[in-house]
Each structure stands twice: as structure tokens, then as C-alpha cells.
Amino acid sequence: MTSLDEIQWKSPEWIQQFGLHTGNVLDYFTELPFFDRTSNNQVLKMQFQFQPVPNYNLQNKLSEMVGVEFIIAFIKEPNFWIIRKQQRINPSTVIPKQDYYIIGANIYQSPKIHDILSSRLLASVLSMKNSIDLLNEISNYNIMDGGHQYNKSSSITNTNTPTSVTTTSETPVTTNNLEEISSNTFDNLLKSVVNSNNDSIYLDDLPMYGKNSTVDQLNLKLNL
């Protein structure tokens, strides 16, 4: 079953016969699937079916009753009205239930704030997820490689605007002539610490330079 907030309803035949104005917009609304046949408006309609009731008299009659009612909440003639469904508790207390708006001959149910926020938040979360997936595709993290590395083949191009491609030669980047360290070297360093008789030694306690330092045990040559 289609949700009521997804329905657009109109009756060209009714408009052609009676026209549409503030005096009969509630009568037009009674033809809708949105209308509650158990409302006080329907009760008054059955009571005064053989005589027209002016809109201000209808409002006064509704204020004397208790239950569901429909009123004109906003008027902007010639082609815009807001109809409000509300629960009347007493002549001075009502609880709004739902709003409907009429544009020309078309009638729509207003979406609820909860539905609007849920839709917007869902769209935001999906966009964030797509962004995170894109970032994960263009970069990866490996401690052996020294941190994040970016995939050069992953790029974002604008398909609408033609761009010129310039070919440039790539020069390998050197980092102070540091030698590439194999994973076996790190494993040997870790085993030497684990197998040590001194339980108080941690990797963080090993000096960076000098004798028995990390650099010394890895057999690295640095240009300092």
C-alpha cells in the first residue's frame, strides 16, 4: 500500500463544477483519501447536508465538539491553503496531528520532521561512507613502508571538462640514502630482545644511535 505522504491527489471534475476557493476548500478536502470519515467535520456535514454552512460557523461548531477535526490553518488565495488535522480536547486546547497543503488543485500530505531528518541523515551517512571507501582505495598503511602510501593510479578526473595530459618523467625519491630494510632484519632484532635474559629491556629503551643501538643492530649507514 502506497504511503499517504507519497500521494498527489486532485479532482479536475470537482474543480470544473464548483471551482476552488476558501469557502469550499474543506468540502474539496472531504473527497480525499486523507479525509477521516469519523471526524467531527463529517458529523457536521451529515447534520447540515441540506443547507450550506459558512466557514466561520463551521469553525464555531467544531470548537464546541471533542475529537478529530480538520480546519484551514493557512490561506494564501487564490491557489494555496494548508489544512490541519487536529485532536480537540476542549474549546481552547487542541493537539495538531497532521498538515496537508493544497497547491492549485493538487493536495499533498506534509512530511513529518522525523521523516525529513531521517532521510537527510541517511543521505549524509551514505555520502560519508562513500568518501571513506574512496580514501581507502587511494591509500594504504604499512608500518614496514613507513606509513601511508598513495596509489598513483587512483585519481579523480572531471569528465565534463576536457583536460590536457602532460607527460613528465618521474625521479625516484631518496630519503637521506636510507637502505631498504627487510622484514627478516626486524624479526631478528625482535627475537634478540625477546630472548634476552634481561626482562627489563623494551624496544623503546634501545638507543637510536651508537653501540648496540637499533641502527647498529640493523647494520644501517646514516649520513648525519
Tab-separated table of C-alpha atoms in Angstrom:
chain	number	residue	atom	x	y	z
A	1	MET	CA	0.000	0.000	0.000
A	2	THR	CA	1.343	3.412	-1.009
A	3	SER	CA	2.148	5.724	1.887
A	4	LEU	CA	-0.128	8.757	2.109
A	5	ASP	CA	2.816	11.163	2.079
A	6	GLU	CA	3.703	9.835	-1.386
A	7	ILE	CA	0.266	10.550	-2.874
A	8	GLN	CA	-0.628	13.543	-5.017
A	9	TRP	CA	-4.395	13.849	-5.315
A	10	LYS	CA	-6.664	16.105	-7.355
A	11	SER	CA	-10.159	16.082	-8.842
A	12	PRO	CA	-10.390	18.135	-12.063
A	13	GLU	CA	-14.099	17.247	-12.360
A	14	TRP	CA	-14.863	18.691	-8.927
A	15	ILE	CA	-12.869	21.856	-9.687
A	16	GLN	CA	-14.638	22.278	-13.021
A	17	GLN	CA	-18.049	22.003	-11.384
A	18	PHE	CA	-17.557	24.037	-8.187
A	19	GLY	CA	-14.281	25.926	-8.568
A	20	LEU	CA	-11.917	26.199	-5.615
A	21	HIS	CA	-11.804	28.966	-3.026
A	22	THR	CA	-11.595	29.375	0.738
A	23	GLY	CA	-15.334	28.882	1.138
A	24	ASN	CA	-15.343	25.351	-0.301
A	25	VAL	CA	-11.759	24.136	0.139
A	26	LEU	CA	-12.795	21.971	3.118
A	27	ASP	CA	-15.550	20.423	1.002
A	28	TYR	CA	-12.939	19.649	-1.636
A	29	PHE	CA	-10.763	18.075	1.051
A	30	THR	CA	-13.574	15.698	2.094
A	31	GLU	CA	-13.223	13.956	-1.280
A	32	LEU	CA	-9.647	12.948	-0.498
A	33	PRO	CA	-8.214	9.661	0.757
A	34	PHE	CA	-6.630	11.785	3.527
A	35	PHE	CA	-10.011	12.668	4.999
A	36	ASP	CA	-11.187	10.891	8.159
A	37	ARG	CA	-14.812	9.809	7.775
A	38	THR	CA	-15.198	9.629	11.554
A	39	SER	CA	-14.118	13.251	12.106
A	40	ASN	CA	-16.319	15.987	13.503
A	41	ASN	CA	-16.341	17.610	10.051
A	42	GLN	CA	-18.119	14.574	8.645
A	43	VAL	CA	-20.619	14.607	11.515
A	44	LEU	CA	-21.482	18.257	10.832
A	45	LYS	CA	-21.636	17.596	7.107
A	46	MET	CA	-24.267	14.921	7.656
A	47	GLN	CA	-26.228	17.184	10.003
A	48	PHE	CA	-26.261	20.138	7.596
A	49	GLN	CA	-26.218	18.254	4.300
A	50	PHE	CA	-29.289	20.090	3.007
A	51	GLN	CA	-28.098	23.578	3.903
A	52	PRO	CA	-24.709	25.221	3.365
A	53	VAL	CA	-22.743	26.149	6.471
A	54	PRO	CA	-20.460	29.233	6.254
A	55	ASN	CA	-16.857	28.579	7.149
A	56	TYR	CA	-16.882	30.763	10.290
A	57	ASN	CA	-19.996	28.924	11.572
A	58	LEU	CA	-18.267	25.615	10.917
A	59	GLN	CA	-15.257	26.694	12.987
A	60	ASN	CA	-17.532	27.696	15.864
A	61	LYS	CA	-19.376	24.384	15.723
A	62	LEU	CA	-16.117	22.425	15.697
A	63	SER	CA	-14.821	24.293	18.755
A	64	GLU	CA	-17.847	23.062	20.701
A	65	MET	CA	-17.091	19.398	19.950
A	66	VAL	CA	-14.424	16.943	21.090
A	67	GLY	CA	-12.467	14.673	18.757
A	68	VAL	CA	-10.727	14.753	15.374
A	69	GLU	CA	-11.347	17.786	13.175
A	70	PHE	CA	-9.984	19.492	10.068
A	71	ILE	CA	-9.507	23.256	9.881
A	72	ILE	CA	-7.988	25.776	7.474
A	73	ALA	CA	-4.681	26.663	9.128
A	74	PHE	CA	-3.301	28.984	6.453
A	75	ILE	CA	-4.761	30.848	3.483
A	76	LYS	CA	-2.991	32.415	0.537
A	77	GLU	CA	-5.523	32.835	-2.196
A	78	PRO	CA	-6.063	32.144	-4.978
A	79	ASN	CA	-4.221	28.814	-5.046
A	80	PHE	CA	-2.627	27.872	-1.708
A	81	TRP	CA	-4.136	26.549	1.524
A	82	ILE	CA	-2.947	24.472	4.469
A	83	ILE	CA	-5.438	22.071	6.053
A	84	ARG	CA	-4.657	20.842	9.566
A	85	LYS	CA	-5.872	17.668	11.203
A	86	GLN	CA	-6.050	18.056	14.967
A	87	GLN	CA	-7.473	16.446	18.078
A	88	ARG	CA	-9.691	18.804	20.037
A	89	ILE	CA	-9.623	18.267	23.799
A	90	ASN	CA	-11.747	21.249	24.828
A	91	PRO	CA	-12.755	24.598	23.281
A	92	SER	CA	-9.310	26.074	23.982
A	93	THR	CA	-6.998	23.035	23.677
A	94	VAL	CA	-6.081	21.110	20.526
A	95	ILE	CA	-3.297	18.699	19.583
A	96	PRO	CA	-2.036	19.015	15.965
A	97	LYS	CA	-1.838	15.672	14.168
A	98	GLN	CA	-1.019	16.304	10.518
A	99	ASP	CA	-0.838	19.093	7.935
A	100	TYR	CA	-1.878	18.936	4.294
A	101	TYR	CA	-1.210	21.591	1.698
A	102	ILE	CA	-3.155	22.450	-1.423
A	103	ILE	CA	-1.352	23.981	-4.394
A	104	GLY	CA	-3.736	24.804	-7.191
A	105	ALA	CA	-5.866	21.676	-7.432
A	106	ASN	CA	-3.187	19.299	-6.094
A	107	ILE	CA	-3.218	18.134	-2.489
A	108	TYR	CA	-0.261	16.635	-0.623
A	109	GLN	CA	0.364	15.338	2.864
A	110	SER	CA	3.180	17.241	4.550
A	111	PRO	CA	6.100	15.018	5.588
A	112	LYS	CA	6.891	14.827	9.285
A	113	ILE	CA	10.041	16.388	10.717
A	114	HIS	CA	11.237	12.943	11.833
A	115	ASP	CA	10.965	11.603	8.278
A	116	ILE	CA	12.789	14.606	6.813
A	117	LEU	CA	15.660	14.389	9.313
A	118	SER	CA	15.912	10.613	8.894
A	119	SER	CA	16.165	10.984	5.127
A	120	ARG	CA	18.777	13.746	5.317
A	121	LEU	CA	20.865	11.899	7.923
A	122	LEU	CA	20.751	8.691	5.889
A	123	ALA	CA	21.915	10.566	2.790
A	124	SER	CA	24.745	12.162	4.810
A	125	VAL	CA	25.871	8.819	6.248
A	126	LEU	CA	25.877	7.198	2.801
A	127	SER	CA	27.939	10.074	1.394
A	128	MET	CA	30.434	9.768	4.261
A	129	LYS	CA	30.679	6.012	3.712
A	130	ASN	CA	31.373	6.503	0.010
A	131	SER	CA	34.052	9.077	0.854
A	132	ILE	CA	35.727	6.718	3.328
A	133	ASP	CA	35.644	3.882	0.786
A	134	LEU	CA	37.275	6.189	-1.775
A	135	LEU	CA	40.009	7.185	0.682
A	136	ASN	CA	40.661	3.538	1.481
A	137	GLU	CA	41.065	2.807	-2.219
A	138	ILE	CA	43.616	5.529	-2.910
A	139	SER	CA	45.824	4.947	0.130
A	140	ASN	CA	47.108	2.128	2.305
A	141	TYR	CA	49.081	1.969	5.521
A	142	ASN	CA	52.051	-0.282	6.122
A	143	ILE	CA	54.451	0.177	9.015
A	144	MET	CA	57.203	-1.541	7.039
A	145	ASP	CA	56.899	1.110	4.319
A	146	GLY	CA	56.995	3.953	6.797
A	147	GLY	CA	53.341	4.955	6.911
A	148	HIS	CA	50.697	5.804	4.346
A	149	GLN	CA	51.274	5.245	0.665
A	150	TYR	CA	49.023	6.624	-2.047
A	151	ASN	CA	48.096	4.771	-5.168
A	152	LYS	CA	49.241	6.895	-8.087
A	153	SER	CA	46.821	5.191	-10.463
A	154	SER	CA	43.832	6.364	-8.397
A	155	SER	CA	42.818	9.844	-9.405
A	156	ILE	CA	39.635	11.858	-9.581
A	157	THR	CA	39.011	13.357	-13.016
A	158	ASN	CA	36.356	15.758	-14.204
A	159	THR	CA	34.548	14.071	-17.078
A	160	ASN	CA	32.671	17.221	-18.046
A	161	THR	CA	35.725	19.439	-18.666
A	162	PRO	CA	38.422	18.259	-21.096
A	163	THR	CA	41.879	18.391	-19.598
A	164	SER	CA	45.271	18.225	-21.211
A	165	VAL	CA	47.634	15.464	-20.147
A	166	THR	CA	51.295	16.323	-19.707
A	167	THR	CA	53.806	13.503	-19.533
A	168	THR	CA	56.586	14.033	-17.039
A	169	SER	CA	59.458	11.838	-16.083
A	170	GLU	CA	59.398	10.537	-12.561
A	171	THR	CA	62.514	10.590	-10.453
A	172	PRO	CA	62.768	8.154	-7.556
A	173	VAL	CA	62.659	9.954	-4.237
A	174	THR	CA	65.536	9.242	-1.891
A	175	THR	CA	65.315	9.770	1.830
A	176	ASN	CA	68.849	10.569	3.055
A	177	ASN	CA	70.268	7.437	1.359
A	178	LEU	CA	68.421	5.139	3.771
A	179	GLU	CA	68.801	1.488	2.817
A	180	GLU	CA	65.732	-0.682	2.400
A	181	ILE	CA	65.244	-2.884	5.440
A	182	SER	CA	63.888	-6.384	5.015
A	183	SER	CA	61.317	-7.894	7.324
A	184	ASN	CA	63.816	-10.571	8.418
A	185	THR	CA	66.053	-7.873	9.885
A	186	PHE	CA	63.244	-6.612	12.097
A	187	ASP	CA	62.384	-10.174	13.093
A	188	ASN	CA	65.971	-10.834	14.169
A	189	LEU	CA	66.037	-7.624	16.201
A	190	LEU	CA	62.777	-8.544	17.906
A	191	LYS	CA	63.979	-12.085	18.686
A	192	SER	CA	67.181	-10.738	20.230
A	193	VAL	CA	65.150	-8.645	22.645
A	194	VAL	CA	62.637	-11.400	23.437
A	195	ASN	CA	65.357	-13.999	24.061
A	196	SER	CA	67.368	-11.639	26.253
A	197	ASN	CA	67.825	-12.624	29.893
A	198	ASN	CA	67.169	-9.036	30.947
A	199	ASP	CA	63.382	-8.812	31.387
A	200	SER	CA	63.502	-5.038	31.768
A	201	ILE	CA	64.568	-4.375	28.163
A	202	TYR	CA	61.940	-2.961	25.823
A	203	LEU	CA	62.239	-1.853	22.231
A	204	ASP	CA	61.574	1.704	23.352
A	205	ASP	CA	64.621	1.507	25.665
A	206	LEU	CA	67.084	0.744	22.859
A	207	PRO	CA	69.122	3.797	21.790
A	208	MET	CA	68.629	5.103	18.273
A	209	TYR	CA	72.347	5.607	17.556
A	210	GLY	CA	75.679	4.283	18.815
A	211	LYS	CA	76.784	0.881	20.003
A	212	ASN	CA	74.014	-1.712	20.450
A	213	SER	CA	71.523	0.798	19.086
A	214	THR	CA	68.738	-0.035	16.693
A	215	VAL	CA	70.700	1.441	13.800
A	216	ASP	CA	73.780	-0.578	14.777
A	217	GLN	CA	71.872	-3.858	15.024
A	218	LEU	CA	70.225	-3.249	11.660
A	219	ASN	CA	73.625	-2.519	10.066
A	220	LEU	CA	72.462	0.817	8.683
A	221	LYS	CA	74.712	3.579	7.426
A	222	LEU	CA	73.387	7.078	8.011
A	223	ASN	CA	74.632	10.387	6.712
A	224	LEU	CA	74.184	12.587	9.781
